[in-house]
């Protein structure tokens, strides 16, 4: 039988390990899914590669530059998808030290 911390404690609240935090890779996974869902299917492969450039980089400044490139490439076509990245950029890059 599987039990979560909330089920054991009876609080009914999810434990911190169950939902993604902004600095976790799970947060990135959900953010990327939301961005890709806001794009037309034909634009998704290129956008996914551009997003990978942001999250796979080793330096924060390079990630910021990749995010600016993503915004420049997709802002006119899909402003909602672009906003999902640019509005939360500081939170998305929080895991960089």
PDB file of C-alpha atoms in Angstrom:
ATOM      1  CA  UNK A   1       0.000   0.000   0.000  1.00  0.00           C
ATOM      2  CA  UNK A   2       1.287   3.447  -0.893  1.00  0.00           C
ATOM      3  CA  UNK A   3       0.737   6.345   1.458  1.00  0.00           C
ATOM      4  CA  UNK A   4       1.726   9.957   1.179  1.00  0.00           C
ATOM      5  CA  UNK A   5       2.742  12.150   4.084  1.00  0.00           C
ATOM      6  CA  UNK A   6      -0.619  13.890   3.967  1.00  0.00           C
ATOM      7  CA  UNK A   7      -2.491  10.599   4.150  1.00  0.00           C
ATOM      8  CA  UNK A   8      -0.425   9.463   7.098  1.00  0.00           C
ATOM      9  CA  UNK A   9      -0.741  12.725   8.999  1.00  0.00           C
ATOM     10  CA  UNK A  10      -4.395  13.097   8.126  1.00  0.00           C
ATOM     11  CA  UNK A  11      -3.967  16.763   7.267  1.00  0.00           C
ATOM     12  CA  UNK A  12      -5.279  16.407   3.739  1.00  0.00           C
ATOM     13  CA  UNK A  13      -2.582  18.817   2.508  1.00  0.00           C
ATOM     14  CA  UNK A  14      -0.040  17.644  -0.036  1.00  0.00           C
ATOM     15  CA  UNK A  15       3.483  17.168   1.198  1.00  0.00           C
ATOM     16  CA  UNK A  16       6.239  19.375  -0.191  1.00  0.00           C
ATOM     17  CA  UNK A  17       7.770  16.453  -2.068  1.00  0.00           C
ATOM     18  CA  UNK A  18       4.560  15.825  -4.022  1.00  0.00           C
ATOM     19  CA  UNK A  19       4.254  19.085  -5.910  1.00  0.00           C
ATOM     20  CA  UNK A  20       7.012  20.734  -7.913  1.00  0.00           C
ATOM     21  CA  UNK A  21       8.726  23.751  -6.444  1.00  0.00           C
ATOM     22  CA  UNK A  22       9.997  26.584  -8.650  1.00  0.00           C
ATOM     23  CA  UNK A  23      13.624  25.533  -8.306  1.00  0.00           C
ATOM     24  CA  UNK A  24      12.965  21.879  -9.138  1.00  0.00           C
ATOM     25  CA  UNK A  25      13.196  20.059 -12.434  1.00  0.00           C
ATOM     26  CA  UNK A  26       9.522  19.127 -12.038  1.00  0.00           C
ATOM     27  CA  UNK A  27       8.623  22.798 -12.230  1.00  0.00           C
ATOM     28  CA  UNK A  28      10.531  23.057 -15.493  1.00  0.00           C
ATOM     29  CA  UNK A  29       8.736  19.986 -16.823  1.00  0.00           C
ATOM     30  CA  UNK A  30       5.323  21.511 -16.130  1.00  0.00           C
ATOM     31  CA  UNK A  31       6.369  24.906 -17.485  1.00  0.00           C
ATOM     32  CA  UNK A  32       7.646  23.391 -20.739  1.00  0.00           C
ATOM     33  CA  UNK A  33       4.437  21.393 -21.167  1.00  0.00           C
ATOM     34  CA  UNK A  34       2.375  24.559 -20.670  1.00  0.00           C
ATOM     35  CA  UNK A  35       4.490  26.536 -23.141  1.00  0.00           C
ATOM     36  CA  UNK A  36       4.337  23.807 -25.785  1.00  0.00           C
ATOM     37  CA  UNK A  37       0.563  23.459 -25.343  1.00  0.00           C
ATOM     38  CA  UNK A  38       0.202  27.182 -26.074  1.00  0.00           C
ATOM     39  CA  UNK A  39       2.003  26.795 -29.415  1.00  0.00           C
ATOM     40  CA  UNK A  40       0.775  25.360 -32.702  1.00  0.00           C
ATOM     41  CA  UNK A  41       1.972  21.805 -33.242  1.00  0.00           C
ATOM     42  CA  UNK A  42       4.235  22.883 -36.118  1.00  0.00           C
ATOM     43  CA  UNK A  43       6.166  25.270 -33.837  1.00  0.00           C
ATOM     44  CA  UNK A  44       6.610  22.832 -30.952  1.00  0.00           C
ATOM     45  CA  UNK A  45       9.834  21.052 -32.028  1.00  0.00           C
ATOM     46  CA  UNK A  46      11.737  24.308 -32.501  1.00  0.00           C
ATOM     47  CA  UNK A  47      10.345  25.752 -29.290  1.00  0.00           C
ATOM     48  CA  UNK A  48      11.267  22.629 -27.352  1.00  0.00           C
ATOM     49  CA  UNK A  49      14.854  22.902 -28.610  1.00  0.00           C
ATOM     50  CA  UNK A  50      14.938  26.604 -27.670  1.00  0.00           C
ATOM     51  CA  UNK A  51      13.606  25.829 -24.192  1.00  0.00           C
ATOM     52  CA  UNK A  52      16.207  23.074 -23.803  1.00  0.00           C
ATOM     53  CA  UNK A  53      18.858  25.683 -24.555  1.00  0.00           C
ATOM     54  CA  UNK A  54      17.572  27.661 -21.566  1.00  0.00           C
ATOM     55  CA  UNK A  55      17.297  24.858 -19.013  1.00  0.00           C
ATOM     56  CA  UNK A  56      20.376  22.843 -20.052  1.00  0.00           C
ATOM     57  CA  UNK A  57      22.886  25.661 -19.882  1.00  0.00           C
ATOM     58  CA  UNK A  58      25.486  25.886 -17.138  1.00  0.00           C
ATOM     59  CA  UNK A  59      25.464  29.667 -16.691  1.00  0.00           C
ATOM     60  CA  UNK A  60      22.630  31.970 -15.719  1.00  0.00           C
ATOM     61  CA  UNK A  61      23.591  34.695 -18.198  1.00  0.00           C
ATOM     62  CA  UNK A  62      23.607  32.220 -21.069  1.00  0.00           C
ATOM     63  CA  UNK A  63      20.138  31.069 -19.984  1.00  0.00           C
ATOM     64  CA  UNK A  64      18.922  34.691 -19.965  1.00  0.00           C
ATOM     65  CA  UNK A  65      20.295  35.155 -23.479  1.00  0.00           C
ATOM     66  CA  UNK A  66      18.596  31.977 -24.673  1.00  0.00           C
ATOM     67  CA  UNK A  67      15.323  33.183 -23.122  1.00  0.00           C
ATOM     68  CA  UNK A  68      15.655  36.506 -24.972  1.00  0.00           C
ATOM     69  CA  UNK A  69      16.228  34.600 -28.212  1.00  0.00           C
ATOM     70  CA  UNK A  70      13.153  32.460 -27.512  1.00  0.00           C
ATOM     71  CA  UNK A  71      11.105  35.605 -26.874  1.00  0.00           C
ATOM     72  CA  UNK A  72      12.343  37.243 -30.074  1.00  0.00           C
ATOM     73  CA  UNK A  73      11.531  34.142 -32.131  1.00  0.00           C
ATOM     74  CA  UNK A  74       8.068  33.422 -30.719  1.00  0.00           C
ATOM     75  CA  UNK A  75       6.654  36.698 -29.353  1.00  0.00           C
ATOM     76  CA  UNK A  76       4.964  37.772 -32.572  1.00  0.00           C
ATOM     77  CA  UNK A  77       3.569  34.300 -33.380  1.00  0.00           C
ATOM     78  CA  UNK A  78       2.509  33.188 -29.910  1.00  0.00           C
ATOM     79  CA  UNK A  79       2.593  35.910 -27.258  1.00  0.00           C
ATOM     80  CA  UNK A  80       0.881  33.678 -24.660  1.00  0.00           C
ATOM     81  CA  UNK A  81       3.560  31.006 -24.947  1.00  0.00           C
ATOM     82  CA  UNK A  82       6.297  33.625 -24.796  1.00  0.00           C
ATOM     83  CA  UNK A  83       4.765  35.211 -21.699  1.00  0.00           C
ATOM     84  CA  UNK A  84       4.784  31.838 -19.931  1.00  0.00           C
ATOM     85  CA  UNK A  85       8.578  31.935 -20.146  1.00  0.00           C
ATOM     86  CA  UNK A  86       9.380  35.633 -19.815  1.00  0.00           C
ATOM     87  CA  UNK A  87       6.960  36.399 -16.979  1.00  0.00           C
ATOM     88  CA  UNK A  88       8.456  33.666 -14.765  1.00  0.00           C
ATOM     89  CA  UNK A  89      12.048  33.886 -15.941  1.00  0.00           C
ATOM     90  CA  UNK A  90      13.518  34.817 -12.555  1.00  0.00           C
ATOM     91  CA  UNK A  91      11.700  31.912 -10.914  1.00  0.00           C
ATOM     92  CA  UNK A  92      12.747  29.529 -13.691  1.00  0.00           C
ATOM     93  CA  UNK A  93      16.376  30.544 -13.306  1.00  0.00           C
ATOM     94  CA  UNK A  94      16.334  30.373  -9.507  1.00  0.00           C
ATOM     95  CA  UNK A  95      18.293  27.113  -9.468  1.00  0.00           C
ATOM     96  CA  UNK A  96      21.349  28.895 -10.912  1.00  0.00           C
ATOM     97  CA  UNK A  97      23.655  30.017  -8.135  1.00  0.00           C
TER      98      UNK A  97
END
